[in-house]
Structures are given as structure tokens and as C-alpha cells.
Tab-separated table of C-alpha atoms and ligand atoms in Angstrom:
chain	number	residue	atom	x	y	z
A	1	UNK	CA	1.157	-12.391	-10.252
A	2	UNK	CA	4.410	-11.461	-8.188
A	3	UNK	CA	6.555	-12.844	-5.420
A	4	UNK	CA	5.762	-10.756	-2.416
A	5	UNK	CA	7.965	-10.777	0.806
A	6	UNK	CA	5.227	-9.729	3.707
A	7	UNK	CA	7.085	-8.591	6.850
A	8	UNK	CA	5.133	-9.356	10.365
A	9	UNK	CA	3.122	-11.598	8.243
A	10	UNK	CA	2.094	-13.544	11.224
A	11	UNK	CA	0.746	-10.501	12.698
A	12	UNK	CA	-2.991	-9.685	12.624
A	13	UNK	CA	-3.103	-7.007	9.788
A	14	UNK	CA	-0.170	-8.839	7.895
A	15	UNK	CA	-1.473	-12.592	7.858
A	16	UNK	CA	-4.795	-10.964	6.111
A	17	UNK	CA	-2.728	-9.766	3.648
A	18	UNK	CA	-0.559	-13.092	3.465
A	19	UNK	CA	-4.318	-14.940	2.610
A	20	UNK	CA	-5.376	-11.894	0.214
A	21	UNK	CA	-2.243	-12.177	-1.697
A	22	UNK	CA	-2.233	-15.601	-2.576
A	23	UNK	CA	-6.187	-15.484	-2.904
A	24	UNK	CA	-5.258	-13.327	-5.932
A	25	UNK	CA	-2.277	-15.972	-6.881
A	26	UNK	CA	0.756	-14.056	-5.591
A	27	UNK	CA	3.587	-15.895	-3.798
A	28	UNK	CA	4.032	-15.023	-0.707
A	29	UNK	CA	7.065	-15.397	1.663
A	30	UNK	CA	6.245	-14.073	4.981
A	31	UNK	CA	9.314	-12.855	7.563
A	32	UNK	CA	8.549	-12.681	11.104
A	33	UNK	CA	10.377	-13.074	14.451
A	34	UNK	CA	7.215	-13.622	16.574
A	35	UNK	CA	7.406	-11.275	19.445
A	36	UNK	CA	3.120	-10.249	18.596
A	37	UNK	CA	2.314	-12.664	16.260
A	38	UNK	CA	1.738	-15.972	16.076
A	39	UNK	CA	2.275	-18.934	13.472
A	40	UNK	CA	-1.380	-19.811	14.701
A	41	UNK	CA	-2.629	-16.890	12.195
A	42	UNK	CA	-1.125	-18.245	9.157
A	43	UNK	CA	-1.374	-22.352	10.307
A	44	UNK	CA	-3.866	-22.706	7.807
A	45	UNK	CA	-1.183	-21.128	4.393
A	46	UNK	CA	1.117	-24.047	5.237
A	47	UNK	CA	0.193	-26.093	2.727
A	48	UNK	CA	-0.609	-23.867	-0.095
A	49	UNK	CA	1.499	-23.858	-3.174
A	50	UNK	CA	3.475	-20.545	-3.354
A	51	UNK	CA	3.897	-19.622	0.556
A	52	UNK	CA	6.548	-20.042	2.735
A	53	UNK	CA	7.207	-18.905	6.427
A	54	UNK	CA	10.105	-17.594	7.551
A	55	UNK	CA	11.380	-17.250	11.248
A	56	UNK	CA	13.483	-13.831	11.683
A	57	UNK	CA	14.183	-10.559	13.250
A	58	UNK	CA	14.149	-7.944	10.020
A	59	UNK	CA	15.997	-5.742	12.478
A	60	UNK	CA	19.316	-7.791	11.221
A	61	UNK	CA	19.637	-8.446	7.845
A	62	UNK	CA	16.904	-10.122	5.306
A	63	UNK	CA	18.039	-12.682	2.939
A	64	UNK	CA	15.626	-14.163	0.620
A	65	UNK	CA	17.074	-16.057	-1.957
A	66	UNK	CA	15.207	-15.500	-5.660
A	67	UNK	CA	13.296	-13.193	-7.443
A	68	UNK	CA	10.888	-10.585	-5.364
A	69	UNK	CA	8.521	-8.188	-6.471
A	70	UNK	CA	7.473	-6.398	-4.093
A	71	UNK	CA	8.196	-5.762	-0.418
A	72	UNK	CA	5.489	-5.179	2.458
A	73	UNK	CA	7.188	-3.731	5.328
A	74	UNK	CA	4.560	-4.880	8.224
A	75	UNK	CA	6.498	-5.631	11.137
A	76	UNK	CA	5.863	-3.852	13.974
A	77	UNK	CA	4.383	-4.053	18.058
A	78	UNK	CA	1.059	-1.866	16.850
A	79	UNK	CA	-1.062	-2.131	19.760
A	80	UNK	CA	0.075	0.550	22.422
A	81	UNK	CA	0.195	-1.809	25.480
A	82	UNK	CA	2.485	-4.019	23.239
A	83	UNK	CA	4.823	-0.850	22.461
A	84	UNK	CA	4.898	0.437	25.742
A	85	UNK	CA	6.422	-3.655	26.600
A	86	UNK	CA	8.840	-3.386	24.134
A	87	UNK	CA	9.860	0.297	23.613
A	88	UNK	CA	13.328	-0.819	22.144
A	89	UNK	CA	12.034	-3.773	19.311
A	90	UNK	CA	9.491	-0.986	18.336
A	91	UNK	CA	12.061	1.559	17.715
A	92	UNK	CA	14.322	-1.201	16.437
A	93	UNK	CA	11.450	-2.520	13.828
A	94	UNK	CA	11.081	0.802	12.841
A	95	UNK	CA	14.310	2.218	12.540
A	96	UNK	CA	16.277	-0.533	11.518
A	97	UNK	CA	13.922	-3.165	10.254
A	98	UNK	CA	12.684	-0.173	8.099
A	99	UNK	CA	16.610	0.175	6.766
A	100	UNK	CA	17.097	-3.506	6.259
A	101	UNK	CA	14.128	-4.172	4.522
A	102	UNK	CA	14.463	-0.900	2.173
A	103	UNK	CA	17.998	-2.450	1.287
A	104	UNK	CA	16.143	-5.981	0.115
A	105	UNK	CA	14.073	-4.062	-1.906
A	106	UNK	CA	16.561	-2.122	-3.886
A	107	UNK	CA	18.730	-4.780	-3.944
A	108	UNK	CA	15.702	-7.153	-5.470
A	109	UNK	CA	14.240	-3.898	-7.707
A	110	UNK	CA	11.631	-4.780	-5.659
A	111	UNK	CA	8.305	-2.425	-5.547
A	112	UNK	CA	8.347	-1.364	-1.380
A	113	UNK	CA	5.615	-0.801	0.675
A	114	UNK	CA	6.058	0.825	4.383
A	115	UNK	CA	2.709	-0.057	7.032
A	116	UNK	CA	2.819	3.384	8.491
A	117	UNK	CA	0.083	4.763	11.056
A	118	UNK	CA	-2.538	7.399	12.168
A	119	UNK	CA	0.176	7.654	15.243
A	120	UNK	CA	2.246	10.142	13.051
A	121	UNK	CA	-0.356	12.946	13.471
A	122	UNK	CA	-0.199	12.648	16.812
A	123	UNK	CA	-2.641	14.252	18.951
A	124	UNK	CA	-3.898	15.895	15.646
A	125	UNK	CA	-4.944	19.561	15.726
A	126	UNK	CA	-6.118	19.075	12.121
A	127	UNK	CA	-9.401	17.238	11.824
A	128	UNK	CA	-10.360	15.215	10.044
A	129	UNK	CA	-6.869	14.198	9.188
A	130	UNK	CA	-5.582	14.702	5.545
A	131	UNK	CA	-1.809	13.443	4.351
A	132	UNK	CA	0.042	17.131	4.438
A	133	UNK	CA	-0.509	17.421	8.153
A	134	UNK	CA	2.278	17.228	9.617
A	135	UNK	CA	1.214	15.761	13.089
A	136	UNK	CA	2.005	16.991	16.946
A	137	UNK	CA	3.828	14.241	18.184
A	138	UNK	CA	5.511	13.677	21.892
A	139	UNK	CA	9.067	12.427	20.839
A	140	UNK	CA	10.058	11.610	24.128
A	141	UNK	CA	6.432	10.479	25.501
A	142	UNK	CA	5.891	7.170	25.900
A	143	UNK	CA	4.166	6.838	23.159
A	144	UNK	CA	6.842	8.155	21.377
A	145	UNK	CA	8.612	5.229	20.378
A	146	UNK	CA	6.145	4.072	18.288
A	147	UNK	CA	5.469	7.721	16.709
A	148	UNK	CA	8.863	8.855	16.072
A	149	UNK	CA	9.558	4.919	14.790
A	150	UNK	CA	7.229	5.662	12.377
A	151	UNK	CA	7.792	8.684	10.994
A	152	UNK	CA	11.446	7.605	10.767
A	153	UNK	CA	10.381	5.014	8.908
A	154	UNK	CA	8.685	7.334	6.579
A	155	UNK	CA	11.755	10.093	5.964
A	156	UNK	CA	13.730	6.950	5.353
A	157	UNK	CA	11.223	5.397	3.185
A	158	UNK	CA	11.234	8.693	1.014
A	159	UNK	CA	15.344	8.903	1.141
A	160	UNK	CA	15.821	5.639	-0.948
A	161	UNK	CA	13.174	6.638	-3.299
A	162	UNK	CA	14.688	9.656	-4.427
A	163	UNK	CA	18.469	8.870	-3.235
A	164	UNK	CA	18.370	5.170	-5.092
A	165	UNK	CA	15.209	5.130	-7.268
A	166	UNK	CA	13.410	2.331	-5.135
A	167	UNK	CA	9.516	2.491	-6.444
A	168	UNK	CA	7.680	2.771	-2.735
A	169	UNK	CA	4.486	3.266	-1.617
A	170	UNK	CA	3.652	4.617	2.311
A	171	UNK	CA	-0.270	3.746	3.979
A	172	UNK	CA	-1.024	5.458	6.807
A	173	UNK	CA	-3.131	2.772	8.729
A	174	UNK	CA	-6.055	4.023	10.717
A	175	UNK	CA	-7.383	1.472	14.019
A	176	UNK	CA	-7.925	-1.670	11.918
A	177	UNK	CA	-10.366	-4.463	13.669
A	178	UNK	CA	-11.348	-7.660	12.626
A	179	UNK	CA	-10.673	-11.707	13.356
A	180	UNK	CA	-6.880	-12.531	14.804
A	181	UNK	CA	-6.409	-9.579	16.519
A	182	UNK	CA	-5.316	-11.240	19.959
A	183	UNK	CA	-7.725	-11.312	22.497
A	184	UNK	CA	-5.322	-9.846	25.168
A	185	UNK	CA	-3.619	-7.357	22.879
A	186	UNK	CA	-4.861	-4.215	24.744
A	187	UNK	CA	-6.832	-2.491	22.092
A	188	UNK	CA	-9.905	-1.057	22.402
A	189	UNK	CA	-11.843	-3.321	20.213
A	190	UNK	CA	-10.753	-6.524	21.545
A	191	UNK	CA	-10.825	-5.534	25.131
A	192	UNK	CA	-14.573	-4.367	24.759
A	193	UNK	CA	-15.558	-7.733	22.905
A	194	UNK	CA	-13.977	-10.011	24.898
A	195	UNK	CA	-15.134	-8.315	28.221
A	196	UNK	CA	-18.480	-8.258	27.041
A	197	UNK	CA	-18.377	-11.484	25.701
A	198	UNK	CA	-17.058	-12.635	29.611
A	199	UNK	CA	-19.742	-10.489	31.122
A	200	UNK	CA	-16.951	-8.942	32.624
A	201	UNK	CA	-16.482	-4.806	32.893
A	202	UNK	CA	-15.855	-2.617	30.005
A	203	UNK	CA	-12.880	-0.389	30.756
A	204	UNK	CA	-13.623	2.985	29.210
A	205	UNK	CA	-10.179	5.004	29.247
A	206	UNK	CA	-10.396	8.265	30.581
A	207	UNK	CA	-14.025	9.711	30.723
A	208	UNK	CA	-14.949	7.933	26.530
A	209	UNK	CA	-15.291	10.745	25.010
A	210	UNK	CA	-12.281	10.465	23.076
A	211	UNK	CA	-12.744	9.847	19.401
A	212	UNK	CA	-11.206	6.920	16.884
A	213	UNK	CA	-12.868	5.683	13.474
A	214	UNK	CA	-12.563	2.043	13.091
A	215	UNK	CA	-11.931	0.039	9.582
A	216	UNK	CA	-12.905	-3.916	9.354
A	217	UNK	CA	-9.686	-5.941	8.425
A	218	UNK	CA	-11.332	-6.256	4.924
A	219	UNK	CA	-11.522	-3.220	3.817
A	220	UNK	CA	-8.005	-1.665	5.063
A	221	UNK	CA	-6.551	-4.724	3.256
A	222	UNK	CA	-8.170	-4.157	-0.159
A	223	UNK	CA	-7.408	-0.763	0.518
A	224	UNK	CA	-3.767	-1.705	1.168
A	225	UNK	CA	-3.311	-3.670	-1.674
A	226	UNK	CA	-5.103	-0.641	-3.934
A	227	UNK	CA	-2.492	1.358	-3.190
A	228	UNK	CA	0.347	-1.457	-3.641
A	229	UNK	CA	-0.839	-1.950	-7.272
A	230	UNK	CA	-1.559	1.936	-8.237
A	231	UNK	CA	1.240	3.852	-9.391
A	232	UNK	CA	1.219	6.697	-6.429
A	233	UNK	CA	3.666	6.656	-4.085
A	234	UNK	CA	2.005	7.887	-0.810
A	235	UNK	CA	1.565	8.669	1.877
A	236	UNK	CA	-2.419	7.837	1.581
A	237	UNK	CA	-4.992	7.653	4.519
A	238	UNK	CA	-6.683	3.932	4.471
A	239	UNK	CA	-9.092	4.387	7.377
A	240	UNK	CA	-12.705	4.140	8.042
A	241	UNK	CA	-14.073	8.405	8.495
A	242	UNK	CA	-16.678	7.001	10.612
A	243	UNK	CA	-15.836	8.708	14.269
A	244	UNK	CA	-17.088	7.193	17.101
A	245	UNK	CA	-16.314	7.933	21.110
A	246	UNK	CA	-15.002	5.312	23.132
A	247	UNK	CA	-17.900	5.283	24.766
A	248	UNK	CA	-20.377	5.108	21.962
A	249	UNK	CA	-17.972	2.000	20.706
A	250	UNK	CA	-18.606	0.310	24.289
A	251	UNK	CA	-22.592	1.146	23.752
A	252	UNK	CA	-22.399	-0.661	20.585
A	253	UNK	CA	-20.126	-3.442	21.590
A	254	UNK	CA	-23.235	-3.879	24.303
A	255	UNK	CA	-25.576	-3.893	22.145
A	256	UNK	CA	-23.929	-6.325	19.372
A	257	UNK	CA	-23.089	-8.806	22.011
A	258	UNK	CA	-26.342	-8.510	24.294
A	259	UNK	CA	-23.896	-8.272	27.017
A	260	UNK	CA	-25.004	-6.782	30.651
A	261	UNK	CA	-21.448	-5.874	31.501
A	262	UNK	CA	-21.076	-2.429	33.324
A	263	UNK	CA	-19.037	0.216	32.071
A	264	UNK	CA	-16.199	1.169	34.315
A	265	UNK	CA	-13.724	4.148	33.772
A	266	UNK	CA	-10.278	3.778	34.317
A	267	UNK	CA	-7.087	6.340	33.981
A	268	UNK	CA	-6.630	7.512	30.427
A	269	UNK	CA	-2.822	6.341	29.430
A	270	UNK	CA	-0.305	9.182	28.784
A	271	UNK	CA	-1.177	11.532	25.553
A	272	UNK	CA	-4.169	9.192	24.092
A	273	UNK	CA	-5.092	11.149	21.296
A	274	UNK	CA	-8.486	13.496	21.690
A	275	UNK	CA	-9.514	13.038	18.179
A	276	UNK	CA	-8.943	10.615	15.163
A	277	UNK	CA	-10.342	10.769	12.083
A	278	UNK	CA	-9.089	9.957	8.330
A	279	UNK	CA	-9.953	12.131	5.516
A	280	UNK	CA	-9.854	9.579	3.022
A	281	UNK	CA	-10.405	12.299	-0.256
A	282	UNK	CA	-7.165	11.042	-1.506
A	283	UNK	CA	-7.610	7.499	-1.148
A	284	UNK	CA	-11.336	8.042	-3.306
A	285	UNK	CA	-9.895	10.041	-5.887
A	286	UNK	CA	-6.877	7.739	-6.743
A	287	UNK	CA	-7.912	4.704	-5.877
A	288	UNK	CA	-11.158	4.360	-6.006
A	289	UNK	CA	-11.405	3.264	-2.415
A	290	UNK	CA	-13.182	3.608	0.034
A	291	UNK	CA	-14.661	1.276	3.255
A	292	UNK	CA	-18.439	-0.782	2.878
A	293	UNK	CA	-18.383	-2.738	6.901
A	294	UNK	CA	-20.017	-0.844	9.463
A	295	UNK	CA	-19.268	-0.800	12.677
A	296	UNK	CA	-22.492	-2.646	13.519
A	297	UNK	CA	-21.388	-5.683	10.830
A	298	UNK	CA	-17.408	-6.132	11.700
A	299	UNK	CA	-18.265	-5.858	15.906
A	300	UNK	CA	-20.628	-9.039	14.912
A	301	UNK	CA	-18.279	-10.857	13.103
A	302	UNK	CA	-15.292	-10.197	15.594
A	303	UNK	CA	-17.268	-11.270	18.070
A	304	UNK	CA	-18.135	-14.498	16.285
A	305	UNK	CA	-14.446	-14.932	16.001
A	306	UNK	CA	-13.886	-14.565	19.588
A	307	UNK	CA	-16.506	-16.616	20.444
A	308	UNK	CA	-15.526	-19.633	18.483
A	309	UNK	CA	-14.917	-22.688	20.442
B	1	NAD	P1	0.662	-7.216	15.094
B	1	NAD	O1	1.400	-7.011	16.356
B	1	NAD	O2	-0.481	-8.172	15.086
B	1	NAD	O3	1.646	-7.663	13.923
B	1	NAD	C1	2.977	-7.221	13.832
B	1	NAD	C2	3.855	-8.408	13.474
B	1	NAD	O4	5.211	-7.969	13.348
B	1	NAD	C3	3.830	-9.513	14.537
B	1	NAD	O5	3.562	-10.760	13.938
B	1	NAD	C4	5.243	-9.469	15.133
B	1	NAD	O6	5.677	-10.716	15.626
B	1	NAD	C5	6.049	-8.943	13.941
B	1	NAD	N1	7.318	-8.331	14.318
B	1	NAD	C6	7.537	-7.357	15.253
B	1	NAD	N2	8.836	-7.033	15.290
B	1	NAD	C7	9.465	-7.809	14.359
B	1	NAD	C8	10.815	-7.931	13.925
B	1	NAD	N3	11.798	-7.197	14.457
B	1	NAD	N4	11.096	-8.821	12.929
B	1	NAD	C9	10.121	-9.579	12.378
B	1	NAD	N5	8.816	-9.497	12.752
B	1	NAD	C10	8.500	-8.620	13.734
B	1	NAD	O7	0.181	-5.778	14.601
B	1	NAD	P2	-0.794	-5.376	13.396
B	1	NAD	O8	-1.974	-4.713	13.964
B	1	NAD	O9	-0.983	-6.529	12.498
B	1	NAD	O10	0.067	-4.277	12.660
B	1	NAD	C11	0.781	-4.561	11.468
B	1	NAD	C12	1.385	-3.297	10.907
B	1	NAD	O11	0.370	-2.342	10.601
B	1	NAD	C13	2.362	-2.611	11.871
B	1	NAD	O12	3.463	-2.113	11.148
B	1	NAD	C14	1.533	-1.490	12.432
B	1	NAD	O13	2.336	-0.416	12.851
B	1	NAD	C15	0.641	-1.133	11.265
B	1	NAD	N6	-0.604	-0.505	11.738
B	1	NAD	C16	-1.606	-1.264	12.282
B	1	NAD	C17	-2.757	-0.621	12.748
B	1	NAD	C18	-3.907	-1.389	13.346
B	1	NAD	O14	-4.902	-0.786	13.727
B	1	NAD	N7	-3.875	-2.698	13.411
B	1	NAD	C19	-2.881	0.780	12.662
B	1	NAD	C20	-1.829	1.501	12.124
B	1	NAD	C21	-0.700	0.852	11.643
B	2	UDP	N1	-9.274	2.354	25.389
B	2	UDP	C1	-10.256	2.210	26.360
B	2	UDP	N2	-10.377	1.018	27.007
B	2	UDP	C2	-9.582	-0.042	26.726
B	2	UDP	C3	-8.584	0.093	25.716
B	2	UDP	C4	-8.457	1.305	25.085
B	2	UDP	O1	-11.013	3.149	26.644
B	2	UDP	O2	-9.771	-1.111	27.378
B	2	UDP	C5	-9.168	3.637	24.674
B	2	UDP	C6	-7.760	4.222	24.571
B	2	UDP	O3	-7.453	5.008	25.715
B	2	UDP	C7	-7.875	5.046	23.305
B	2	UDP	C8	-8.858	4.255	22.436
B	2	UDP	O4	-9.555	3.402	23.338
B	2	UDP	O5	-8.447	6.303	23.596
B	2	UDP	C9	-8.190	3.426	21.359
B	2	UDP	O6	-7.187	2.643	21.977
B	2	UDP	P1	-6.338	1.540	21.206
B	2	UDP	O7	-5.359	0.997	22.201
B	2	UDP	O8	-7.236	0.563	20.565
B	2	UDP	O9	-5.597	2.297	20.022
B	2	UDP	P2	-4.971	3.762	19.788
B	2	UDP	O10	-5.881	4.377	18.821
B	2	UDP	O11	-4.930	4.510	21.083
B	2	UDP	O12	-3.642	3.451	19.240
């Protein structure tokens, strides 16, 4: 049991890991400004013994008063329409947040953990993916801000690890789906469903055939939380290797949903990845992880999520 400070704990990813952590009896004390979250995802924590909300920017400094154990560095815009609104907060978060946040933890002798992304491949010319790629990444691209944020946030992450000693741990998130993601975030997943779900169009980007491998919220968080309690410092892949098109994910979103929507193609945004695809050898071997939701199983129960009243 530990006090754990969860940055963008209101977000979708991080209020999962707000509920897992306490599930397990943690104390949680999540730190987050609001600009993609919402207090709406961890309404229901309020009351429990052991959590506390917090309303701030981690891009100035982060006081928490007390012991801490550990700090999850979550906060960021992760969905690329939400990026590309704020290109400055994502750099900021990044950059800055990263800094601030580092500085709690070595101040606290707290364990660190930095949410890092698939993004810093790139568009990967290595695939599957495995952790010593170094990526082929756009730095001045708009998706760049996000990217480069990133893998800032990394180097930095590594600097006060060996420059002060602070015990860290970097995941590598791959597209992560599941309840509370934000039915007008952008992504793929939540577009499809709740167009289908509306009968409306599904907007394939670009002509579909564009790959991504998508990991229910379950699984990336006990994957997550693996690799927060293991003694190996990162980076490690926590993804789902199952590649799908965009267009095979709209096929199946059809079929979960028994929608009749049509599909519709629209412009594919600046340098969207070809390919995606975790190799998640390293994440078996020392952690003993590994995904069990299919596709099929966590499109049904997102759906049921977005179609509660
Ligand atoms: P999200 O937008 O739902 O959550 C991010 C949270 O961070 C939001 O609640 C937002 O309000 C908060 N935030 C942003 N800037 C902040 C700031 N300056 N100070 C305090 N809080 C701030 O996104 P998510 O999908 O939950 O992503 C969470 C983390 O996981 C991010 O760091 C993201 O980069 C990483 N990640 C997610 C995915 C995915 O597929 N969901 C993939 C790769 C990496
Ligand atoms: N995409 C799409 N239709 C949409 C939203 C996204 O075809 O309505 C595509 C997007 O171009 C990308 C893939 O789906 O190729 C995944 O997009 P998402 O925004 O979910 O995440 P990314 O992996 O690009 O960060």
C-alpha cells in the first residue's frame, strides 16, 4: 500500500488507474487542470477513504503536502484532434509538466512513472515495434508537438534517473479504448461507436488501410501498474499486437453494433502513421503480461458505455 500522486487523473486512461489503485488499497491524490478531462470520470472516488482531487496545471509547480510513493506522470491532450487544439499545453505538459513533476518525485524519493506513447516511433519503419527503435518522427509536423513532447519527456525522464538517482519507470502506451473515453474526442474508436451507434456515417481516414492494434482500458492498466511495481525501469511496450486496418475496425464496429451506417472516406490528417504495431516480447518476459479482451469483447462493452442513458 502507497500514496500515489496520479497526474491527468481525471483523464480517461488516468481515472482507470485512480479506481485500480485504490481497488488494490493505495491512496490516491489525483492532479489535474481539466483542459480533456473531466471531474465526471472520477465523481464516483469522492467519497472513498484515501482519495483526494486536486485542481492544477502540473506545468507550474506541484505541491503535495505529505508522504508520496510513487508518481504517475499522466497528464497530457492524447487524442490527436485534442493536440492539434492545443499545440502549446501539449508541449507545455510534456516539457514542463514532465520537469515539475520529476522534481516532486525526487524531492518526495518518490518511485516515478512517465505515460509515454506509440507516437515516439513515429511513422515506424520497424514493424512490429520493439523498445530500441528509435522512431521517424516529424519534429516540426503537426503532429509534432505531441511526438517531440514525448520523447522529451523521455530523455528527461532518463536524465534525473541517472543525474539524481530518481527510481523511474517509462510505458510506451499503444491506442488504449474502453468506457470514459469522450464521445467527441476524435479518436478512431469513439468516433466509429458513436456514429454507428447514431446511424450516422463512419469516417474512414484516408482510404482504411492504415494499421493500429487496439488494447481494452483493462488490460493497458494492469499492464501499467505491472510495470509500476516490477523493478525495470523501461521503456516497455503495453499494447495489444493485434493489427487491424481502419477499415476492418469500422467492419467490426458494424457488426458489434448492428449498425447500417455507410462508410464514408474522408482526407487522411497530416503524417497518420501507415503501420502500428507493439511487439510486446519485453513486456511477456518481465512482466508476465500480456492482453486477454478482444477486439470483438471491449467494442461491446464501449458501446454499452456509450449507449447508457
Ligand atoms: P485524456 O485527455 O483523457 O487525459 C489526459 C488528462 O490530462 C486530462 O484529464 C487533462 O485534463 C489532463 N491534463 C492535460 N494537461 C494538463 C496539465 N497541464 N496539468 C494537469 N492536467 C493536465 O487522455 P488519455 O487517453 O487518458 O491519456 C493519458 C496519458 O496516456 C497521456 O499522457 C497520454 O499521452 C498517454 N497515452 C494515451 C494513449 C491512449 O490511447 N489513450 C496512448 C498513448 C499514450
Ligand atoms: N481515423 C479514422 N476516422 C476517424 C478517426 C480516426 O479513419 O473518424 C483514423 C486516423 O486517421 C488514424 C487511426 O484512425 O489512422 C487512429 O486514429 P486515432 O486518432 O484514434 O489515433 P492515432 O493512432 O492516430 O493517434
Amino acid at each position: 500500500m502507497g500514496r500515489i500522486v496520479v497526474t491527468g487523473g481525471a483523464g480517461f486512461v488516468g481515472s482507470h488507474i485512480c479506481e485500480a489503485l485504490l481497488q488494490r488499497g493505495d491512496e490516491v491524490v489525483a492532479v489535474d487542470n481539466l483542459l480533456t478531462g473531466s471531474v465526471d470520470n472520477i465523481a464516483h472516488l469522492f467519497g472513498e477513504p484515501g482519495f483526494v482531487f486536486v485542481e492544477h496545471d502540473v506545468t507550474n509547480f506541484v505541491h503535495v503536502s505529505g508522504p508520496v510513493d510513487a508518481v504517475m506522470h499522466f497528464a497530457s491532450p492524447a487524442s490527436p484532434v485534442d493536440y492539434l487544439e492545443h499545440p502549446i499545453k501539449t508541449l507545455k505538459v510534456g516539457s514542463l509538466g514532465t520537469h515539475k513533476t520529476l522534481g516532486l518525485a525526487k524531492d518526495k524519493g518518490a518511485r516515478y512513472m512517465l505515460a509515454s506513447t506509440s507516437e515516439v516511433y513515429g511513422d515506424p519503419q520497424v514493424h512490429p515495434q520493439t523498445e530500441d527503435y528509435w522512431g521517424h518522427v516529424n519534429p516540426i509536423g503537426p503532429r509534432g508537438v505531441y511526438d517531440e513532447a514525448k520523447r522529451f519527456a523521455e530523455a528527461m525522464t532518463m536524465a534525473y534517473h541517472r543525474s539524481h538517482g530518481v527510481d523511474v519507470r517509462i510505458v510506451r502506451i499503444f491506442n488504449t479504448y474502453g468506457p470514459k473515453m469522450r464521445p467527441n474526442d476524435g479518436r478512431v474508436v469513439s468516433n466509429f461507436l458513436v456514429q454507428a451507434l447514431a446511424g450516422k456515417p463512419i469516417t474512414v481516414y484516408g482510404d482504411g488501410s492504415q494499421t493500429r492494434s487496439f488494447c481494452y482500458v483493462d488490460d493497458e492498466v494492469r499492464g501499467i501498474l505491472a510495470l509500476l511495481d516490477s523493478e525495470y525501469v523501461g521503456p516497455v511496450n503495453i499494447g495489444n499486437p493485434n493489427e487491424f486496418t481502419v477499415l476492418e475496425l469500422a467492419r467490426k464496429v458494424l457488426e458489434v453494433t448492428g449498425s447500417s451506417s455507410e462508410i464514408v472516406y474522408e482526407p487522411l490528417p497530416v503524417d497518420d502513421p501507415t503501420q502500428r504495431k507493439p511487439d510486446i516480447t519485453l513486456a511477456r518476459r518481465v512482466l508476465g503480461w500480456e492482453p486477454t479482451v478482444a477486439l470483438e469483447e471491449g467494442l461491446r462493452s464501449t458501446a454499452a458505455w456509450f449507449s447508457r442513458d
